[in-house]
Amino acid sequence: MLLLSIESSCDETAAAVVRDGREVLANVISSQVDVHAAYGGVVPEIASRKHLEAIVPVVEQALVEAGVGLSAIEGIAVTQGPGLAGALLVGISAAKALAYARRAPIIGVNHIEGHLFAPFLEQPVDFPFIALVVSGGHTHLYRVDGVGRITTLGQTLDDAAGEAFDKVAKLLGLPYPGGALIDRLAAAGDPARIHFPRPLMHDGSCNFSFSGLKTAVLTHLRKFPADGAGDALNDLCASFQEAVCDVLVQKTAAALAATGIDRLVVAGGVACNSGLRREMGKLAQERGLQLAIPSPLLCSDNAAMNAVPGDFYLTRGIVSGFDFDALPNWPLDALAARLAWVRGEE
Ligand code: KG4
Ligand code: ZN
């Protein structure tokens, strides 16, 4: 099945053309990040307006890059939530209009389910697997038994990992979004120079908490203002990044041990982090795990990832119709109902 995929949940307007939920023919991403940087974070009204400007050119470019016309598209997958309501509505309205014009079936995809299945565009993973999703809005551990068959094992009780990176970057006077920049500075720093706390690391749960870590960085900077510049800043970034990675790795290891599962997926924007990729690689080697982390372009927001669950649903006749709305808060556990009637078939 040849799918057109659309994503507009936050500050990237994206469209992709994907065959059979596997072969990416085009994956176009138009980022608004420079516009929001001036405000130190995503401004929802501006995001909606920018999506509106970008959506048609981005879809057109995806079709051109894929070398197909709209008439070849057999189905449409669009992010239905979670995300910013106004931003989601732009992608959903465009997807509905195209599906209507093309008389093609349409499916609303959960953005986190998209992130979870992004690695399948490069290497399929057997079920069940444990998945750590780390992005600007999410830090969640899941057990995944299939598309739509996802159980939450734990989650952040306050800030998401990406949010912690971005807030610490802001404290340090670095531009938004600061995650990638902290990663770059950390590469030149000494992670052992400052010991930051590892919140909830040994509490036995699969939950996370990052707001105290952010406060610890603030307290440290007040005491040692010189650590906010030069080589000392590299050390601070490396020490902070290591604290975040230690907790993410430790909690993921706990989830693997508790379930006895030896397959692991790490996804979402923070999965671009070089320290996290390295530490997860070590964990996989030590424990003989099958590890799948998508290449960076497929970790951060993109449309191609929607095509993996999108293709699964549409080829089983599960469609959204034309009257579905954006779901700004859409827990993954709610997806099971979608599959109730196809379960018997598997
Ligand atoms: O998945 P994503 O693109 O968008 C959301 O759905 O949130 O994730 C964006 C988040 C931002 O917080 C950004 O700072 C973070 O991912 N991020 C990173 C890196 N690259 C992106 N965080 C740490 N290290 C990176 N290299
Ligand atoms: Zn995302």
JSON list of C-alpha atoms in Angstrom, two decimals, residues 54-272:
[
{"chain": "A", "resi": 54, "resn": "ALA", "atom": "CA", "xyz": [3.91, 25.05, 4.99]},
{"chain": "A", "resi": 55, "resn": "ILE", "atom": "CA", "xyz": [1.49, 22.16, 4.67]},
{"chain": "A", "resi": 56, "resn": "VAL", "atom": "CA", "xyz": [0.68, 22.34, 0.93]},
{"chain": "A", "resi": 57, "resn": "PRO", "atom": "CA", "xyz": [4.29, 22.93, -0.27]},
{"chain": "A", "resi": 58, "resn": "VAL", "atom": "CA", "xyz": [5.55, 20.17, 2.04]},
{"chain": "A", "resi": 59, "resn": "VAL", "atom": "CA", "xyz": [3.01, 17.63, 0.74]},
{"chain": "A", "resi": 60, "resn": "GLU", "atom": "CA", "xyz": [3.76, 18.68, -2.86]},
{"chain": "A", "resi": 61, "resn": "GLN", "atom": "CA", "xyz": [7.49, 18.28, -2.27]},
{"chain": "A", "resi": 62, "resn": "ALA", "atom": "CA", "xyz": [7.02, 14.81, -0.76]},
{"chain": "A", "resi": 63, "resn": "LEU", "atom": "CA", "xyz": [5.05, 13.69, -3.82]},
{"chain": "A", "resi": 64, "resn": "VAL", "atom": "CA", "xyz": [7.66, 15.16, -6.19]},
{"chain": "A", "resi": 65, "resn": "GLU", "atom": "CA", "xyz": [10.57, 13.55, -4.30]},
{"chain": "A", "resi": 66, "resn": "ALA", "atom": "CA", "xyz": [8.77, 10.21, -4.27]},
{"chain": "A", "resi": 67, "resn": "GLY", "atom": "CA", "xyz": [8.10, 10.57, -7.99]},
{"chain": "A", "resi": 68, "resn": "VAL", "atom": "CA", "xyz": [4.39, 9.81, -7.62]},
{"chain": "A", "resi": 69, "resn": "GLY", "atom": "CA", "xyz": [1.20, 11.76, -8.26]},
{"chain": "A", "resi": 70, "resn": "LEU", "atom": "CA", "xyz": [-1.63, 12.07, -5.77]},
{"chain": "A", "resi": 71, "resn": "SER", "atom": "CA", "xyz": [-3.55, 9.55, -7.87]},
{"chain": "A", "resi": 72, "resn": "ALA", "atom": "CA", "xyz": [-1.05, 6.83, -6.86]},
{"chain": "A", "resi": 73, "resn": "ILE", "atom": "CA", "xyz": [-1.67, 7.36, -3.13]},
{"chain": "A", "resi": 74, "resn": "GLU", "atom": "CA", "xyz": [-3.76, 4.51, -1.69]},
{"chain": "A", "resi": 75, "resn": "GLY", "atom": "CA", "xyz": [-4.17, 5.73, 1.90]},
{"chain": "A", "resi": 76, "resn": "ILE", "atom": "CA", "xyz": [-3.39, 8.61, 4.22]},
{"chain": "A", "resi": 77, "resn": "ALA", "atom": "CA", "xyz": [-1.97, 8.49, 7.77]},
{"chain": "A", "resi": 78, "resn": "VAL", "atom": "CA", "xyz": [-2.01, 11.68, 9.83]},
{"chain": "A", "resi": 79, "resn": "THR", "atom": "CA", "xyz": [-1.01, 12.51, 13.41]},
{"chain": "A", "resi": 80, "resn": "GLN", "atom": "CA", "xyz": [-4.27, 12.80, 15.39]},
{"chain": "A", "resi": 81, "resn": "GLY", "atom": "CA", "xyz": [-2.61, 13.49, 18.77]},
{"chain": "A", "resi": 82, "resn": "PRO", "atom": "CA", "xyz": [-1.16, 14.03, 21.28]},
{"chain": "A", "resi": 83, "resn": "GLY", "atom": "CA", "xyz": [0.10, 17.52, 20.49]},
{"chain": "A", "resi": 84, "resn": "LEU", "atom": "CA", "xyz": [-1.00, 21.14, 20.15]},
{"chain": "A", "resi": 85, "resn": "ALA", "atom": "CA", "xyz": [-4.70, 21.23, 19.16]},
{"chain": "A", "resi": 86, "resn": "GLY", "atom": "CA", "xyz": [-4.39, 24.01, 16.58]},
{"chain": "A", "resi": 87, "resn": "ALA", "atom": "CA", "xyz": [-1.25, 22.52, 15.07]},
{"chain": "A", "resi": 88, "resn": "LEU", "atom": "CA", "xyz": [-2.78, 19.03, 14.82]},
{"chain": "A", "resi": 89, "resn": "LEU", "atom": "CA", "xyz": [-5.90, 20.46, 13.14]},
{"chain": "A", "resi": 90, "resn": "VAL", "atom": "CA", "xyz": [-3.88, 21.83, 10.21]},
{"chain": "A", "resi": 91, "resn": "GLY", "atom": "CA", "xyz": [-2.42, 18.41, 9.36]},
{"chain": "A", "resi": 92, "resn": "ILE", "atom": "CA", "xyz": [-5.74, 16.65, 9.97]},
{"chain": "A", "resi": 93, "resn": "SER", "atom": "CA", "xyz": [-7.70, 19.10, 7.76]},
{"chain": "A", "resi": 94, "resn": "ALA", "atom": "CA", "xyz": [-5.18, 18.78, 4.94]},
{"chain": "A", "resi": 95, "resn": "ALA", "atom": "CA", "xyz": [-5.20, 14.98, 5.25]},
{"chain": "A", "resi": 96, "resn": "LYS", "atom": "CA", "xyz": [-8.99, 14.82, 5.19]},
{"chain": "A", "resi": 97, "resn": "ALA", "atom": "CA", "xyz": [-9.20, 17.11, 2.14]},
{"chain": "A", "resi": 98, "resn": "LEU", "atom": "CA", "xyz": [-6.63, 15.00, 0.25]},
{"chain": "A", "resi": 99, "resn": "ALA", "atom": "CA", "xyz": [-8.30, 11.73, 1.27]},
{"chain": "A", "resi": 100, "resn": "TYR", "atom": "CA", "xyz": [-11.68, 13.06, 0.18]},
{"chain": "A", "resi": 101, "resn": "ALA", "atom": "CA", "xyz": [-10.33, 14.28, -3.17]},
{"chain": "A", "resi": 102, "resn": "ARG", "atom": "CA", "xyz": [-8.52, 10.99, -3.73]},
{"chain": "A", "resi": 103, "resn": "ARG", "atom": "CA", "xyz": [-11.34, 8.81, -2.29]},
{"chain": "A", "resi": 104, "resn": "ALA", "atom": "CA", "xyz": [-8.61, 7.16, -0.21]},
{"chain": "A", "resi": 105, "resn": "PRO", "atom": "CA", "xyz": [-9.00, 5.73, 3.31]},
{"chain": "A", "resi": 106, "resn": "ILE", "atom": "CA", "xyz": [-7.57, 7.81, 6.14]},
{"chain": "A", "resi": 107, "resn": "ILE", "atom": "CA", "xyz": [-6.28, 6.83, 9.59]},
{"chain": "A", "resi": 108, "resn": "GLY", "atom": "CA", "xyz": [-5.49, 9.07, 12.56]},
{"chain": "A", "resi": 109, "resn": "VAL", "atom": "CA", "xyz": [-2.21, 7.93, 14.13]},
{"chain": "A", "resi": 110, "resn": "ASN", "atom": "CA", "xyz": [-1.06, 8.42, 17.71]},
{"chain": "A", "resi": 111, "resn": "HIS", "atom": "CA", "xyz": [2.17, 10.46, 17.60]},
{"chain": "A", "resi": 112, "resn": "ILE", "atom": "CA", "xyz": [3.84, 8.33, 20.27]},
{"chain": "A", "resi": 113, "resn": "GLU", "atom": "CA", "xyz": [2.89, 5.14, 18.47]},
{"chain": "A", "resi": 114, "resn": "GLY", "atom": "CA", "xyz": [4.60, 6.71, 15.43]},
{"chain": "A", "resi": 115, "resn": "HIS", "atom": "CA", "xyz": [7.79, 7.35, 17.44]},
{"chain": "A", "resi": 116, "resn": "LEU", "atom": "CA", "xyz": [7.68, 3.78, 18.82]},
{"chain": "A", "resi": 117, "resn": "PHE", "atom": "CA", "xyz": [7.53, 2.20, 15.39]},
{"chain": "A", "resi": 118, "resn": "ALA", "atom": "CA", "xyz": [10.01, 4.54, 13.63]},
{"chain": "A", "resi": 119, "resn": "PRO", "atom": "CA", "xyz": [12.82, 1.92, 13.90]},
{"chain": "A", "resi": 120, "resn": "PHE", "atom": "CA", "xyz": [10.74, -0.43, 11.73]},
{"chain": "A", "resi": 121, "resn": "LEU", "atom": "CA", "xyz": [11.53, 1.80, 8.75]},
{"chain": "A", "resi": 122, "resn": "GLU", "atom": "CA", "xyz": [15.14, 0.61, 9.09]},
{"chain": "A", "resi": 123, "resn": "GLN", "atom": "CA", "xyz": [15.01, -2.76, 10.86]},
{"chain": "A", "resi": 124, "resn": "PRO", "atom": "CA", "xyz": [11.86, -4.59, 12.02]},
{"chain": "A", "resi": 125, "resn": "VAL", "atom": "CA", "xyz": [11.89, -5.68, 15.68]},
{"chain": "A", "resi": 126, "resn": "ASP", "atom": "CA", "xyz": [10.16, -8.82, 16.97]},
{"chain": "A", "resi": 127, "resn": "PHE", "atom": "CA", "xyz": [7.45, -8.53, 19.62]},
{"chain": "A", "resi": 128, "resn": "PRO", "atom": "CA", "xyz": [7.34, -8.10, 22.53]},
{"chain": "A", "resi": 129, "resn": "PHE", "atom": "CA", "xyz": [9.85, -5.31, 23.06]},
{"chain": "A", "resi": 130, "resn": "ILE", "atom": "CA", "xyz": [10.48, -2.65, 25.68]},
{"chain": "A", "resi": 131, "resn": "ALA", "atom": "CA", "xyz": [10.41, 0.91, 24.38]},
{"chain": "A", "resi": 132, "resn": "LEU", "atom": "CA", "xyz": [11.77, 4.07, 25.92]},
{"chain": "A", "resi": 133, "resn": "VAL", "atom": "CA", "xyz": [10.22, 7.14, 24.31]},
{"chain": "A", "resi": 134, "resn": "VAL", "atom": "CA", "xyz": [12.09, 10.33, 25.18]},
{"chain": "A", "resi": 135, "resn": "SER", "atom": "CA", "xyz": [10.99, 13.58, 23.60]},
{"chain": "A", "resi": 136, "resn": "GLY", "atom": "CA", "xyz": [10.09, 17.16, 24.49]},
{"chain": "A", "resi": 137, "resn": "GLY", "atom": "CA", "xyz": [6.78, 16.04, 25.97]},
{"chain": "A", "resi": 138, "resn": "HIS", "atom": "CA", "xyz": [7.34, 12.37, 26.82]},
{"chain": "A", "resi": 139, "resn": "THR", "atom": "CA", "xyz": [9.54, 10.16, 28.95]},
{"chain": "A", "resi": 140, "resn": "HIS", "atom": "CA", "xyz": [7.75, 6.85, 28.98]},
{"chain": "A", "resi": 141, "resn": "LEU", "atom": "CA", "xyz": [8.63, 3.17, 29.23]},
{"chain": "A", "resi": 142, "resn": "TYR", "atom": "CA", "xyz": [6.31, 0.81, 27.40]},
{"chain": "A", "resi": 143, "resn": "ARG", "atom": "CA", "xyz": [5.90, -2.89, 26.82]},
{"chain": "A", "resi": 144, "resn": "VAL", "atom": "CA", "xyz": [4.93, -3.30, 23.16]},
{"chain": "A", "resi": 145, "resn": "ASP", "atom": "CA", "xyz": [3.21, -6.50, 22.04]},
{"chain": "A", "resi": 146, "resn": "GLY", "atom": "CA", "xyz": [2.22, -5.20, 18.61]},
{"chain": "A", "resi": 147, "resn": "VAL", "atom": "CA", "xyz": [0.75, -2.17, 16.88]},
{"chain": "A", "resi": 148, "resn": "GLY", "atom": "CA", "xyz": [-2.00, -0.89, 19.18]},
{"chain": "A", "resi": 149, "resn": "ARG", "atom": "CA", "xyz": [-0.98, -3.34, 21.91]},
{"chain": "A", "resi": 150, "resn": "ILE", "atom": "CA", "xyz": [1.02, -1.13, 24.19]},
{"chain": "A", "resi": 151, "resn": "THR", "atom": "CA", "xyz": [1.20, -1.10, 28.00]},
{"chain": "A", "resi": 152, "resn": "THR", "atom": "CA", "xyz": [2.67, 1.77, 29.99]},
{"chain": "A", "resi": 153, "resn": "LEU", "atom": "CA", "xyz": [5.27, 0.57, 32.51]},
{"chain": "A", "resi": 154, "resn": "GLY", "atom": "CA", "xyz": [6.32, 3.98, 33.81]},
{"chain": "A", "resi": 155, "resn": "GLN", "atom": "CA", "xyz": [6.58, 7.64, 32.97]},
{"chain": "A", "resi": 156, "resn": "THR", "atom": "CA", "xyz": [7.91, 10.96, 34.18]},
{"chain": "A", "resi": 157, "resn": "LEU", "atom": "CA", "xyz": [6.15, 12.42, 37.19]},
{"chain": "A", "resi": 158, "resn": "ASP", "atom": "CA", "xyz": [7.08, 15.97, 36.17]},
{"chain": "A", "resi": 159, "resn": "ASP", "atom": "CA", "xyz": [9.35, 17.20, 33.33]},
{"chain": "A", "resi": 160, "resn": "ALA", "atom": "CA", "xyz": [10.08, 15.11, 30.24]},
{"chain": "A", "resi": 161, "resn": "ALA", "atom": "CA", "xyz": [13.75, 14.39, 29.46]},
{"chain": "A", "resi": 162, "resn": "GLY", "atom": "CA", "xyz": [13.73, 16.75, 26.45]},
{"chain": "A", "resi": 163, "resn": "GLU", "atom": "CA", "xyz": [12.06, 19.42, 28.55]},
{"chain": "A", "resi": 164, "resn": "ALA", "atom": "CA", "xyz": [14.85, 19.04, 31.14]},
{"chain": "A", "resi": 165, "resn": "PHE", "atom": "CA", "xyz": [17.48, 19.45, 28.41]},
{"chain": "A", "resi": 166, "resn": "ASP", "atom": "CA", "xyz": [15.68, 22.52, 27.04]},
{"chain": "A", "resi": 167, "resn": "LYS", "atom": "CA", "xyz": [15.13, 24.13, 30.46]},
{"chain": "A", "resi": 168, "resn": "VAL", "atom": "CA", "xyz": [18.76, 23.58, 31.52]},
{"chain": "A", "resi": 169, "resn": "ALA", "atom": "CA", "xyz": [19.88, 25.03, 28.17]},
{"chain": "A", "resi": 170, "resn": "LYS", "atom": "CA", "xyz": [17.75, 28.09, 28.89]},
{"chain": "A", "resi": 171, "resn": "LEU", "atom": "CA", "xyz": [19.36, 28.45, 32.36]},
{"chain": "A", "resi": 172, "resn": "LEU", "atom": "CA", "xyz": [22.72, 28.38, 30.60]},
{"chain": "A", "resi": 173, "resn": "GLY", "atom": "CA", "xyz": [21.63, 31.06, 28.14]},
{"chain": "A", "resi": 174, "resn": "LEU", "atom": "CA", "xyz": [21.71, 28.65, 25.19]},
{"chain": "A", "resi": 175, "resn": "PRO", "atom": "CA", "xyz": [19.15, 29.04, 22.36]},
{"chain": "A", "resi": 176, "resn": "TYR", "atom": "CA", "xyz": [15.94, 26.95, 22.19]},
{"chain": "A", "resi": 177, "resn": "PRO", "atom": "CA", "xyz": [15.73, 23.98, 21.76]},
{"chain": "A", "resi": 178, "resn": "GLY", "atom": "CA", "xyz": [18.93, 23.37, 23.66]},
{"chain": "A", "resi": 179, "resn": "GLY", "atom": "CA", "xyz": [19.07, 19.56, 23.76]},
{"chain": "A", "resi": 180, "resn": "ALA", "atom": "CA", "xyz": [21.25, 19.15, 20.70]},
{"chain": "A", "resi": 181, "resn": "LEU", "atom": "CA", "xyz": [23.54, 22.00, 21.78]},
{"chain": "A", "resi": 182, "resn": "ILE", "atom": "CA", "xyz": [24.06, 20.54, 25.28]},
{"chain": "A", "resi": 183, "resn": "ASP", "atom": "CA", "xyz": [24.92, 17.26, 23.55]},
{"chain": "A", "resi": 184, "resn": "ARG", "atom": "CA", "xyz": [27.56, 19.05, 21.43]},
{"chain": "A", "resi": 185, "resn": "LEU", "atom": "CA", "xyz": [29.11, 20.92, 24.39]},
{"chain": "A", "resi": 186, "resn": "ALA", "atom": "CA", "xyz": [29.04, 17.76, 26.53]},
{"chain": "A", "resi": 187, "resn": "ALA", "atom": "CA", "xyz": [31.21, 15.98, 23.96]},
{"chain": "A", "resi": 188, "resn": "ALA", "atom": "CA", "xyz": [34.11, 18.26, 24.95]},
{"chain": "A", "resi": 189, "resn": "GLY", "atom": "CA", "xyz": [33.46, 18.10, 28.71]},
{"chain": "A", "resi": 190, "resn": "ASP", "atom": "CA", "xyz": [34.29, 15.93, 31.71]},
{"chain": "A", "resi": 191, "resn": "PRO", "atom": "CA", "xyz": [31.13, 14.16, 32.98]},
{"chain": "A", "resi": 192, "resn": "ALA", "atom": "CA", "xyz": [32.79, 13.33, 36.32]},
{"chain": "A", "resi": 193, "resn": "ARG", "atom": "CA", "xyz": [33.51, 16.97, 37.27]},
{"chain": "A", "resi": 194, "resn": "ILE", "atom": "CA", "xyz": [30.13, 17.71, 38.90]},
{"chain": "A", "resi": 195, "resn": "HIS", "atom": "CA", "xyz": [27.95, 15.12, 40.55]},
{"chain": "A", "resi": 196, "resn": "PHE", "atom": "CA", "xyz": [24.31, 15.93, 39.88]},
{"chain": "A", "resi": 197, "resn": "PRO", "atom": "CA", "xyz": [21.52, 13.88, 41.54]},
{"chain": "A", "resi": 198, "resn": "ARG", "atom": "CA", "xyz": [19.98, 10.82, 39.80]},
{"chain": "A", "resi": 199, "resn": "PRO", "atom": "CA", "xyz": [16.32, 11.29, 40.85]},
{"chain": "A", "resi": 200, "resn": "LEU", "atom": "CA", "xyz": [14.29, 8.12, 41.62]},
{"chain": "A", "resi": 201, "resn": "MET", "atom": "CA", "xyz": [17.14, 6.00, 40.21]},
{"chain": "A", "resi": 202, "resn": "HIS", "atom": "CA", "xyz": [16.85, 3.24, 42.79]},
{"chain": "A", "resi": 203, "resn": "ASP", "atom": "CA", "xyz": [13.20, 3.48, 43.85]},
{"chain": "A", "resi": 204, "resn": "GLY", "atom": "CA", "xyz": [12.31, 0.20, 42.14]},
{"chain": "A", "resi": 205, "resn": "SER", "atom": "CA", "xyz": [9.70, 1.80, 39.83]},
{"chain": "A", "resi": 206, "resn": "CYS", "atom": "CA", "xyz": [9.84, 2.59, 36.12]},
{"chain": "A", "resi": 207, "resn": "ASN", "atom": "CA", "xyz": [8.97, 6.23, 36.79]},
{"chain": "A", "resi": 208, "resn": "PHE", "atom": "CA", "xyz": [11.17, 9.27, 36.24]},
{"chain": "A", "resi": 209, "resn": "SER", "atom": "CA", "xyz": [11.52, 12.75, 37.72]},
{"chain": "A", "resi": 210, "resn": "PHE", "atom": "CA", "xyz": [13.66, 15.44, 36.14]},
{"chain": "A", "resi": 211, "resn": "SER", "atom": "CA", "xyz": [12.51, 18.72, 37.70]},
{"chain": "A", "resi": 212, "resn": "GLY", "atom": "CA", "xyz": [14.82, 18.32, 40.74]},
{"chain": "A", "resi": 213, "resn": "LEU", "atom": "CA", "xyz": [17.79, 17.79, 38.45]},
{"chain": "A", "resi": 214, "resn": "LYS", "atom": "CA", "xyz": [17.05, 21.06, 36.69]},
{"chain": "A", "resi": 215, "resn": "THR", "atom": "CA", "xyz": [16.90, 22.79, 40.11]},
{"chain": "A", "resi": 216, "resn": "ALA", "atom": "CA", "xyz": [20.23, 21.16, 41.05]},
{"chain": "A", "resi": 217, "resn": "VAL", "atom": "CA", "xyz": [21.82, 22.72, 37.96]},
{"chain": "A", "resi": 218, "resn": "LEU", "atom": "CA", "xyz": [20.36, 26.11, 38.90]},
{"chain": "A", "resi": 219, "resn": "THR", "atom": "CA", "xyz": [21.64, 25.82, 42.49]},
{"chain": "A", "resi": 220, "resn": "HIS", "atom": "CA", "xyz": [25.09, 24.80, 41.24]},
{"chain": "A", "resi": 221, "resn": "LEU", "atom": "CA", "xyz": [25.24, 27.76, 38.85]},
{"chain": "A", "resi": 222, "resn": "ARG", "atom": "CA", "xyz": [24.31, 30.19, 41.64]},
{"chain": "A", "resi": 223, "resn": "LYS", "atom": "CA", "xyz": [27.14, 28.79, 43.77]},
{"chain": "A", "resi": 224, "resn": "PHE", "atom": "CA", "xyz": [29.67, 28.51, 40.95]},
{"chain": "A", "resi": 225, "resn": "PRO", "atom": "CA", "xyz": [28.73, 31.11, 38.30]},
{"chain": "A", "resi": 226, "resn": "ALA", "atom": "CA", "xyz": [32.04, 30.54, 36.50]},
{"chain": "A", "resi": 227, "resn": "ASP", "atom": "CA", "xyz": [30.79, 27.05, 35.54]},
{"chain": "A", "resi": 228, "resn": "GLY", "atom": "CA", "xyz": [28.36, 28.71, 33.11]},
{"chain": "A", "resi": 229, "resn": "ALA", "atom": "CA", "xyz": [31.06, 29.57, 30.55]},
{"chain": "A", "resi": 230, "resn": "GLY", "atom": "CA", "xyz": [34.10, 28.29, 28.70]},
{"chain": "A", "resi": 231, "resn": "ASP", "atom": "CA", "xyz": [35.52, 24.82, 29.34]},
{"chain": "A", "resi": 232, "resn": "ALA", "atom": "CA", "xyz": [33.67, 24.64, 32.67]},
{"chain": "A", "resi": 233, "resn": "LEU", "atom": "CA", "xyz": [30.38, 24.92, 30.74]},
{"chain": "A", "resi": 234, "resn": "ASN", "atom": "CA", "xyz": [31.36, 21.84, 28.72]},
{"chain": "A", "resi": 235, "resn": "ASP", "atom": "CA", "xyz": [31.96, 19.96, 31.99]},
{"chain": "A", "resi": 236, "resn": "LEU", "atom": "CA", "xyz": [28.62, 21.11, 33.37]},
{"chain": "A", "resi": 237, "resn": "CYS", "atom": "CA", "xyz": [26.78, 19.97, 30.20]},
{"chain": "A", "resi": 238, "resn": "ALA", "atom": "CA", "xyz": [28.60, 16.62, 30.26]},
{"chain": "A", "resi": 239, "resn": "SER", "atom": "CA", "xyz": [27.81, 16.11, 33.97]},
{"chain": "A", "resi": 240, "resn": "PHE", "atom": "CA", "xyz": [24.12, 17.01, 33.49]},
{"chain": "A", "resi": 241, "resn": "GLN", "atom": "CA", "xyz": [23.79, 14.82, 30.39]},
{"chain": "A", "resi": 242, "resn": "GLU", "atom": "CA", "xyz": [25.38, 11.90, 32.20]},
{"chain": "A", "resi": 243, "resn": "ALA", "atom": "CA", "xyz": [22.93, 12.26, 35.11]},
{"chain": "A", "resi": 244, "resn": "VAL", "atom": "CA", "xyz": [19.96, 12.15, 32.69]},
{"chain": "A", "resi": 245, "resn": "CYS", "atom": "CA", "xyz": [21.41, 9.22, 30.73]},
{"chain": "A", "resi": 246, "resn": "ASP", "atom": "CA", "xyz": [22.24, 7.23, 33.89]},
{"chain": "A", "resi": 247, "resn": "VAL", "atom": "CA", "xyz": [18.62, 7.44, 35.04]},
{"chain": "A", "resi": 248, "resn": "LEU", "atom": "CA", "xyz": [17.21, 6.62, 31.59]},
{"chain": "A", "resi": 249, "resn": "VAL", "atom": "CA", "xyz": [19.51, 3.60, 31.22]},
{"chain": "A", "resi": 250, "resn": "GLN", "atom": "CA", "xyz": [18.98, 2.35, 34.79]},
{"chain": "A", "resi": 251, "resn": "LYS", "atom": "CA", "xyz": [15.18, 2.54, 34.55]},
{"chain": "A", "resi": 252, "resn": "THR", "atom": "CA", "xyz": [15.17, 0.89, 31.13]},
{"chain": "A", "resi": 253, "resn": "ALA", "atom": "CA", "xyz": [17.36, -1.91, 32.52]},
{"chain": "A", "resi": 254, "resn": "ALA", "atom": "CA", "xyz": [14.85, -2.33, 35.37]},
{"chain": "A", "resi": 255, "resn": "ALA", "atom": "CA", "xyz": [11.95, -2.60, 32.90]},
{"chain": "A", "resi": 256, "resn": "LEU", "atom": "CA", "xyz": [13.83, -5.22, 30.85]},
{"chain": "A", "resi": 257, "resn": "ALA", "atom": "CA", "xyz": [14.66, -7.23, 33.98]},
{"chain": "A", "resi": 258, "resn": "ALA", "atom": "CA", "xyz": [11.13, -7.03, 35.38]},
{"chain": "A", "resi": 259, "resn": "THR", "atom": "CA", "xyz": [9.55, -8.28, 32.14]},
{"chain": "A", "resi": 260, "resn": "GLY", "atom": "CA", "xyz": [12.30, -10.70, 31.07]},
{"chain": "A", "resi": 261, "resn": "ILE", "atom": "CA", "xyz": [12.21, -9.12, 27.58]},
{"chain": "A", "resi": 262, "resn": "ASP", "atom": "CA", "xyz": [15.52, -8.78, 25.69]},
{"chain": "A", "resi": 263, "resn": "ARG", "atom": "CA", "xyz": [14.51, -6.48, 22.83]},
{"chain": "A", "resi": 264, "resn": "LEU", "atom": "CA", "xyz": [14.73, -2.70, 23.23]},
{"chain": "A", "resi": 265, "resn": "VAL", "atom": "CA", "xyz": [13.63, 0.31, 21.20]},
{"chain": "A", "resi": 266, "resn": "VAL", "atom": "CA", "xyz": [14.70, 3.86, 22.08]},
{"chain": "A", "resi": 267, "resn": "ALA", "atom": "CA", "xyz": [12.84, 6.60, 20.20]},
{"chain": "A", "resi": 268, "resn": "GLY", "atom": "CA", "xyz": [11.84, 10.28, 20.25]},
{"chain": "A", "resi": 269, "resn": "GLY", "atom": "CA", "xyz": [13.93, 13.43, 19.82]},
{"chain": "A", "resi": 270, "resn": "VAL", "atom": "CA", "xyz": [16.17, 12.81, 22.84]},
{"chain": "A", "resi": 271, "resn": "ALA", "atom": "CA", "xyz": [17.15, 9.46, 21.28]},
{"chain": "A", "resi": 272, "resn": "CYS", "atom": "CA", "xyz": [19.35, 11.66, 19.01]}
]
